[in-house]
């Protein structure tokens, strides 16, 4: 029985319209798309909208560099973004731009309502000014030496080397990135949103009805305790954006009109869709559900400013804001200087986008933990799960049906109980999808695939095919297998929409919804099977990395070296050992509590490891690949029953596991989500 139909509006954060989409962006759009597709399969009226964030100084300056107007730049980048999203199967119902009349209307409307309520203040401030370019400078257009660690060439608001945040006035030897001159200070009148006036309401909203995740609520409570500050919503000309009503040369700061782009995109969609009305979703009395999926780095804007201005301006507030973590690649942050900044288009030139959709789904959860794109694990997981388990079910059964029975499935299932159990598992999988526990959902699906493959192994249809008079039994077994495959593919349809569509075609089935699983295909003719997916070739992954590296070299500072990112040839497999020899190893999940460089060593880091029952010290030769600070709180795998070894730096009480040839090519092993320190590896 279908649940009551819900009205749902879903958004992702708006990508900035001055550069390409990269794999870090794709974590969010894939996560949102999986959730929205699942809701649609459940029969809910769910809409997914987004837009390009098209305003700001960087867009204006890049357009000048390219000799085109900002509008032309926004249109060009928008086409590239749309193509990338389409090729990754991101199913937007509407993708728009913040440089639109709809966005101008709602930005001015919200501002005027806030101003009428006395929530807009004006005062004169002093800002950095480039006297050569005759413009005020955003913090990111000022570079200098970090006041904390003295690292050179750092931004005016934060240091990439040590992570410190500060005011541009604290920088040593600051310069404008536009002219190379030292900024001067200049006065300007700015408009401020009086956010502190809404502190009480914001506290109540944040703490009620699961609007935000616990980790984000903890951060908000820190901001509440420190005291909220008035928000500067002004930028001075020259600037590409919307002029503030009643002013001359004053523009809305991009972060004011960017979230309003959600409203503008939906308004544009309503204007083109019969029977869809803006007020039903954004009015104060709306009973619809509104969900924002965003990165944790922009939680400040989406959980403070955005709900506050919506509430004060007389619009409904979000049902929930869901934050996710960052993408790391092989355990490290994506970095242009390290050569791990992979553009979406570069990935698409070498690999199937549904492989990445599945890999991200297998690692996503409802929290804000970072997600690691481990290239070796990616190859293994796609090949083992999608090709070796799921597609393998269909390929093992279809040939016997098409060759022996003219493509007709049997009229009954030989194991109806097993089919019923597979159908019943859909309730738990649906719960996981609903709660954004995608990784848990994928694990349940793969367990079902394992059981289906075990059924086929036990029944051995290839043996039955050689025996006289057993064609009816063979048909029934293969019908069972194909129906199990069908249910599994229904569960994977939000993740693999194109592969699922091909499976629907080969099974000659109607497009699946979540309830389609309940009725098996019986006495039904199917088409001949064609491979739905092929194995990932490691050479394709290597080619993608090389292409990314070439792109980075072409566009990066020639003084910045690009680290080696290629794989060494695989080592030959060692001689076989007995199970007893393997069982003698005690492998445990360990959490890295501390990590520090070892004085006098070019290779070693000293790690303090929590293994559940105690803490161990291990010296690991991974210094060439990992920064000590990046390892804190990371889970890894440790050999805990290795005899202690005395080094000249101290005693090493075990060994952490890593792959690679050594030097800069070494990668720590990491357990899957849910593992805890002390768990034994089996």
GROMACS .gro file of C-alpha atoms in nm, residues 383-670:
model
  288
  383UNK     CA    1   3.393  -0.441  -1.029
  384UNK     CA    2   3.301  -0.663  -0.734
  385UNK     CA    3   2.957  -0.519  -0.650
  386UNK     CA    4   2.800  -0.394  -0.971
  387UNK     CA    5   2.961  -0.625  -1.225
  388UNK     CA    6   3.057  -0.927  -1.016
  389UNK     CA    7   2.739  -0.943  -0.809
  390UNK     CA    8   2.440  -0.755  -0.953
  391UNK     CA    9   2.483  -0.778  -1.331
  392UNK     CA   10   2.625  -1.127  -1.288
  393UNK     CA   11   2.283  -1.253  -1.170
  394UNK     CA   12   2.118  -1.157  -1.497
  395UNK     CA   13   2.402  -1.276  -1.719
  396UNK     CA   14   2.401  -1.621  -1.551
  397UNK     CA   15   2.028  -1.675  -1.606
  398UNK     CA   16   1.916  -1.499  -1.923
  399UNK     CA   17   2.091  -1.717  -2.178
  400UNK     CA   18   1.909  -2.031  -2.066
  401UNK     CA   19   1.572  -1.853  -2.089
  402UNK     CA   20   1.630  -1.708  -2.436
  403UNK     CA   21   1.791  -2.019  -2.587
  404UNK     CA   22   1.582  -2.293  -2.426
  405UNK     CA   23   1.246  -2.122  -2.378
  406UNK     CA   24   1.223  -1.853  -2.647
  407UNK     CA   25   1.269  -1.583  -2.383
  408UNK     CA   26   0.964  -1.684  -2.179
  409UNK     CA   27   0.983  -1.690  -1.801
  410UNK     CA   28   0.818  -1.966  -1.599
  411UNK     CA   29   0.464  -1.923  -1.468
  412UNK     CA   30   0.562  -1.973  -1.101
  413UNK     CA   31   0.857  -1.914  -0.873
  414UNK     CA   32   1.027  -2.223  -0.726
  415UNK     CA   33   1.116  -2.035  -0.407
  416UNK     CA   34   0.839  -1.785  -0.336
  417UNK     CA   35   0.957  -1.738   0.024
  418UNK     CA   36   1.298  -1.617  -0.090
  419UNK     CA   37   1.135  -1.372  -0.329
  420UNK     CA   38   0.907  -1.248  -0.050
  421UNK     CA   39   1.206  -1.192   0.179
  422UNK     CA   40   1.381  -0.991  -0.093
  423UNK     CA   41   1.066  -0.781  -0.137
  424UNK     CA   42   1.030  -0.731   0.239
  425UNK     CA   43   1.388  -0.602   0.258
  426UNK     CA   44   1.266  -0.303   0.058
  427UNK     CA   45   1.106  -0.155   0.370
  428UNK     CA   46   1.442  -0.130   0.550
  429UNK     CA   47   1.619  -0.011   0.237
  430UNK     CA   48   1.353   0.258   0.193
  431UNK     CA   49   1.406   0.369   0.552
  432UNK     CA   50   1.778   0.401   0.485
  433UNK     CA   51   1.716   0.605   0.170
  434UNK     CA   52   1.469   0.830   0.351
  435UNK     CA   53   1.723   0.900   0.627
  436UNK     CA   54   2.006   0.958   0.377
  437UNK     CA   55   2.192   0.651   0.502
  438UNK     CA   56   2.283   0.560   0.145
  439UNK     CA   57   2.581   0.349   0.245
  440UNK     CA   58   2.365   0.131   0.469
  441UNK     CA   59   2.111   0.094   0.187
  442UNK     CA   60   2.382  -0.020  -0.054
  443UNK     CA   61   2.511  -0.276   0.196
  444UNK     CA   62   2.163  -0.427   0.229
  445UNK     CA   63   2.125  -0.441  -0.148
  446UNK     CA   64   2.459  -0.618  -0.188
  447UNK     CA   65   2.360  -0.872   0.077
  448UNK     CA   66   2.054  -0.950  -0.135
  449UNK     CA   67   2.278  -0.984  -0.441
  450UNK     CA   68   2.502  -1.224  -0.249
  451UNK     CA   69   2.201  -1.440  -0.156
  452UNK     CA   70   2.076  -1.442  -0.516
  453UNK     CA   71   2.416  -1.549  -0.644
  454UNK     CA   72   2.437  -1.816  -0.376
  455UNK     CA   73   2.096  -1.949  -0.486
  456UNK     CA   74   2.222  -1.977  -0.843
  457UNK     CA   75   2.545  -2.142  -0.725
  458UNK     CA   76   2.347  -2.396  -0.526
  459UNK     CA   77   2.106  -2.478  -0.812
  460UNK     CA   78   2.379  -2.489  -1.080
  461UNK     CA   79   2.167  -2.416  -1.390
  462UNK     CA   80   2.470  -2.482  -1.613
  463UNK     CA   81   2.469  -2.840  -1.488
  464UNK     CA   82   2.093  -2.882  -1.532
  465UNK     CA   83   2.125  -2.758  -1.890
  466UNK     CA   84   2.336  -3.063  -1.973
  467UNK     CA   85   2.085  -3.311  -1.827
  468UNK     CA   86   1.796  -3.448  -2.028
  469UNK     CA   87   1.439  -3.371  -1.919
  470UNK     CA   88   1.518  -3.092  -1.675
  471UNK     CA   89   1.431  -2.791  -1.891
  472UNK     CA   90   1.124  -2.703  -1.684
  473UNK     CA   91   1.330  -2.698  -1.366
  474UNK     CA   92   1.600  -2.496  -1.542
  475UNK     CA   93   1.341  -2.241  -1.658
  476UNK     CA   94   1.201  -2.205  -1.305
  477UNK     CA   95   1.544  -2.153  -1.144
  478UNK     CA   96   1.644  -1.890  -1.400
  479UNK     CA   97   1.306  -1.719  -1.360
  480UNK     CA   98   1.372  -1.703  -0.986
  481UNK     CA   99   1.717  -1.555  -1.046
  482UNK     CA  100   1.594  -1.293  -1.292
  483UNK     CA  101   1.314  -1.185  -1.059
  484UNK     CA  102   1.562  -1.144  -0.775
  485UNK     CA  103   1.781  -0.939  -1.011
  486UNK     CA  104   1.481  -0.725  -1.101
  487UNK     CA  105   1.400  -0.642  -0.738
  488UNK     CA  106   1.765  -0.560  -0.667
  489UNK     CA  107   1.773  -0.327  -0.967
  490UNK     CA  108   1.457  -0.157  -0.844
  491UNK     CA  109   1.641  -0.081  -0.519
  492UNK     CA  110   1.936   0.052  -0.720
  493UNK     CA  111   1.730   0.260  -0.964
  494UNK     CA  112   1.783   0.591  -0.776
  495UNK     CA  113   2.159   0.527  -0.794
  496UNK     CA  114   2.183   0.374  -1.143
  497UNK     CA  115   1.894   0.529  -1.338
  498UNK     CA  116   2.039   0.460  -1.683
  499UNK     CA  117   2.139   0.103  -1.606
  500UNK     CA  118   1.796   0.045  -1.453
  501UNK     CA  119   1.631   0.181  -1.769
  502UNK     CA  120   1.832  -0.066  -1.980
  503UNK     CA  121   1.729  -0.346  -1.744
  504UNK     CA  122   1.365  -0.245  -1.782
  505UNK     CA  123   1.408  -0.265  -2.160
  506UNK     CA  124   1.573  -0.607  -2.161
  507UNK     CA  125   1.307  -0.742  -1.922
  508UNK     CA  126   1.038  -0.572  -2.138
  509UNK     CA  127   0.895  -0.426  -1.819
  510UNK     CA  128   0.710  -0.103  -1.743
  511UNK     CA  129   0.916   0.173  -1.575
  512UNK     CA  130   0.964   0.071  -1.212
  513UNK     CA  131   0.843   0.248  -0.902
  514UNK     CA  132   0.913   0.129  -0.547
  515UNK     CA  133   0.600  -0.087  -0.540
  516UNK     CA  134   0.689  -0.267  -0.865
  517UNK     CA  135   0.897  -0.509  -0.660
  518UNK     CA  136   0.590  -0.670  -0.504
  519UNK     CA  137   0.469  -0.842  -0.822
  520UNK     CA  138   0.712  -1.081  -0.997
  521UNK     CA  139   0.745  -1.117  -1.372
  522UNK     CA  140   0.593  -1.456  -1.460
  523UNK     CA  141   0.494  -1.618  -1.789
  524UNK     CA  142   0.651  -1.314  -1.950
  525UNK     CA  143   0.876  -1.281  -2.256
  526UNK     CA  144   1.209  -1.100  -2.216
  527UNK     CA  145   1.464  -0.977  -2.472
  528UNK     CA  146   1.811  -1.125  -2.523
  529UNK     CA  147   2.059  -1.006  -2.263
  530UNK     CA  148   2.328  -0.752  -2.344
  531UNK     CA  149   2.595  -0.658  -2.087
  532UNK     CA  150   2.461  -0.377  -1.871
  533UNK     CA  151   2.797  -0.274  -1.725
  534UNK     CA  152   3.161  -0.360  -1.788
  535UNK     CA  153   3.448  -0.378  -1.543
  536UNK     CA  154   3.651  -0.068  -1.463
  537UNK     CA  155   3.989  -0.083  -1.631
  538UNK     CA  156   4.262   0.059  -1.401
  539UNK     CA  157   4.422   0.205  -1.714
  540UNK     CA  158   4.118   0.430  -1.755
  541UNK     CA  159   4.159   0.558  -1.401
  542UNK     CA  160   4.526   0.623  -1.465
  543UNK     CA  161   4.444   0.805  -1.788
  544UNK     CA  162   4.194   1.025  -1.601
  545UNK     CA  163   4.461   1.118  -1.348
  546UNK     CA  164   4.713   1.196  -1.619
  547UNK     CA  165   4.460   1.414  -1.801
  548UNK     CA  166   4.384   1.600  -1.478
  549UNK     CA  167   4.753   1.653  -1.416
  550UNK     CA  168   4.804   1.796  -1.766
  551UNK     CA  169   4.513   2.033  -1.716
  552UNK     CA  170   4.655   2.151  -1.386
  553UNK     CA  171   5.002   2.207  -1.529
  554UNK     CA  172   4.851   2.413  -1.809
  555UNK     CA  173   4.655   2.636  -1.569
  556UNK     CA  174   4.863   2.650  -1.253
  557UNK     CA  175   5.154   2.857  -1.134
  558UNK     CA  176   5.467   2.710  -1.297
  559UNK     CA  177   5.650   2.761  -0.968
  560UNK     CA  178   5.419   2.511  -0.795
  561UNK     CA  179   5.529   2.151  -0.843
  562UNK     CA  180   5.263   1.890  -0.918
  563UNK     CA  181   5.321   1.572  -0.713
  564UNK     CA  182   5.347   1.233  -0.875
  565UNK     CA  183   5.002   1.071  -0.899
  566UNK     CA  184   5.055   0.767  -1.119
  567UNK     CA  185   5.045   0.404  -1.006
  568UNK     CA  186   5.355   0.185  -1.013
  569UNK     CA  187   5.328  -0.153  -1.188
  570UNK     CA  188   5.163  -0.414  -0.969
  571UNK     CA  189   5.395  -0.642  -0.776
  572UNK     CA  190   5.370  -1.018  -0.844
  573UNK     CA  191   5.156  -1.222  -0.605
  574UNK     CA  192   5.354  -1.397  -0.329
  575UNK     CA  193   5.347  -1.776  -0.282
  576UNK     CA  194   5.033  -1.922  -0.121
  577UNK     CA  195   5.013  -1.955   0.259
  578UNK     CA  196   4.785  -2.168   0.474
  579UNK     CA  197   4.475  -2.031   0.643
  580UNK     CA  198   4.643  -2.091   0.977
  581UNK     CA  199   4.924  -1.853   0.885
  582UNK     CA  200   4.674  -1.585   0.788
  583UNK     CA  201   4.458  -1.642   1.099
  584UNK     CA  202   4.762  -1.578   1.318
  585UNK     CA  203   4.743  -1.209   1.223
  586UNK     CA  204   4.525  -0.999   1.455
  587UNK     CA  205   4.406  -0.706   1.244
  588UNK     CA  206   4.202  -0.437   1.421
  589UNK     CA  207   4.033  -0.109   1.336
  590UNK     CA  208   4.233   0.178   1.490
  591UNK     CA  209   4.165   0.550   1.526
  592UNK     CA  210   4.457   0.789   1.490
  593UNK     CA  211   4.448   1.007   1.802
  594UNK     CA  212   4.767   1.204   1.737
  595UNK     CA  213   5.023   1.225   1.459
  596UNK     CA  214   5.351   1.411   1.461
  597UNK     CA  215   5.671   1.432   1.264
  598UNK     CA  216   5.974   1.246   1.397
  599UNK     CA  217   6.282   1.465   1.440
  600UNK     CA  218   6.571   1.328   1.238
  601UNK     CA  219   6.358   1.113   1.005
  602UNK     CA  220   6.258   1.192   0.647
  603UNK     CA  221   6.005   0.908   0.630
  604UNK     CA  222   5.840   0.849   0.968
  605UNK     CA  223   5.538   0.988   1.146
  606UNK     CA  224   5.472   0.894   1.510
  607UNK     CA  225   5.109   0.783   1.546
  608UNK     CA  226   4.911   0.732   1.865
  609UNK     CA  227   4.640   0.474   1.790
  610UNK     CA  228   4.321   0.390   1.979
  611UNK     CA  229   4.247   0.017   1.934
  612UNK     CA  230   3.948   0.008   2.167
  613UNK     CA  231   4.108  -0.156   2.470
  614UNK     CA  232   4.426   0.053   2.481
  615UNK     CA  233   4.642   0.308   2.301
  616UNK     CA  234   4.948   0.207   2.097
  617UNK     CA  235   5.237   0.400   1.945
  618UNK     CA  236   5.338   0.315   1.589
  619UNK     CA  237   5.605   0.466   1.367
  620UNK     CA  238   5.479   0.470   1.007
  621UNK     CA  239   5.680   0.551   0.694
  622UNK     CA  240   5.412   0.770   0.538
  623UNK     CA  241   5.554   1.119   0.584
  624UNK     CA  242   5.611   1.171   0.209
  625UNK     CA  243   5.238   1.132   0.138
  626UNK     CA  244   5.050   1.256   0.446
  627UNK     CA  245   5.058   1.571   0.656
  628UNK     CA  246   5.038   1.480   1.024
  629UNK     CA  247   4.747   1.716   1.097
  630UNK     CA  248   4.537   1.557   0.820
  631UNK     CA  249   4.548   1.214   0.990
  632UNK     CA  250   4.385   1.310   1.321
  633UNK     CA  251   4.066   1.106   1.393
  634UNK     CA  252   4.109   0.898   1.078
  635UNK     CA  253   4.029   0.527   1.099
  636UNK     CA  254   4.283   0.277   0.966
  637UNK     CA  255   4.379  -0.089   1.004
  638UNK     CA  256   4.655  -0.209   1.237
  639UNK     CA  257   4.838  -0.535   1.303
  640UNK     CA  258   4.811  -0.546   1.682
  641UNK     CA  259   4.989  -0.875   1.759
  642UNK     CA  260   5.318  -0.784   1.590
  643UNK     CA  261   5.608  -0.799   1.835
  644UNK     CA  262   5.723  -0.449   1.943
  645UNK     CA  263   6.020  -0.319   1.751
  646UNK     CA  264   6.280  -0.085   1.901
  647UNK     CA  265   6.387   0.196   1.670
  648UNK     CA  266   6.630   0.477   1.747
  649UNK     CA  267   6.327   0.707   1.776
  650UNK     CA  268   6.135   0.483   2.017
  651UNK     CA  269   5.938   0.158   2.034
  652UNK     CA  270   5.685   0.081   1.758
  653UNK     CA  271   5.401  -0.132   1.897
  654UNK     CA  272   5.247  -0.266   1.578
  655UNK     CA  273   5.202  -0.172   1.215
  656UNK     CA  274   4.940   0.018   1.016
  657UNK     CA  275   4.841  -0.123   0.677
  658UNK     CA  276   4.901   0.068   0.355
  659UNK     CA  277   4.918  -0.003  -0.018
  660UNK     CA  278   5.158   0.121  -0.283
  661UNK     CA  279   5.521   0.111  -0.381
  662UNK     CA  280   5.636   0.348  -0.107
  663UNK     CA  281   5.765   0.704  -0.103
  664UNK     CA  282   5.492   0.935  -0.232
  665UNK     CA  283   5.295   0.637  -0.359
  666UNK     CA  284   5.157   0.492  -0.040
  667UNK     CA  285   4.795   0.486   0.071
  668UNK     CA  286   4.663   0.404   0.417
  669UNK     CA  287   4.385   0.148   0.430
  670UNK     CA  288   4.056   0.275   0.572
   0.00000   0.00000   0.00000
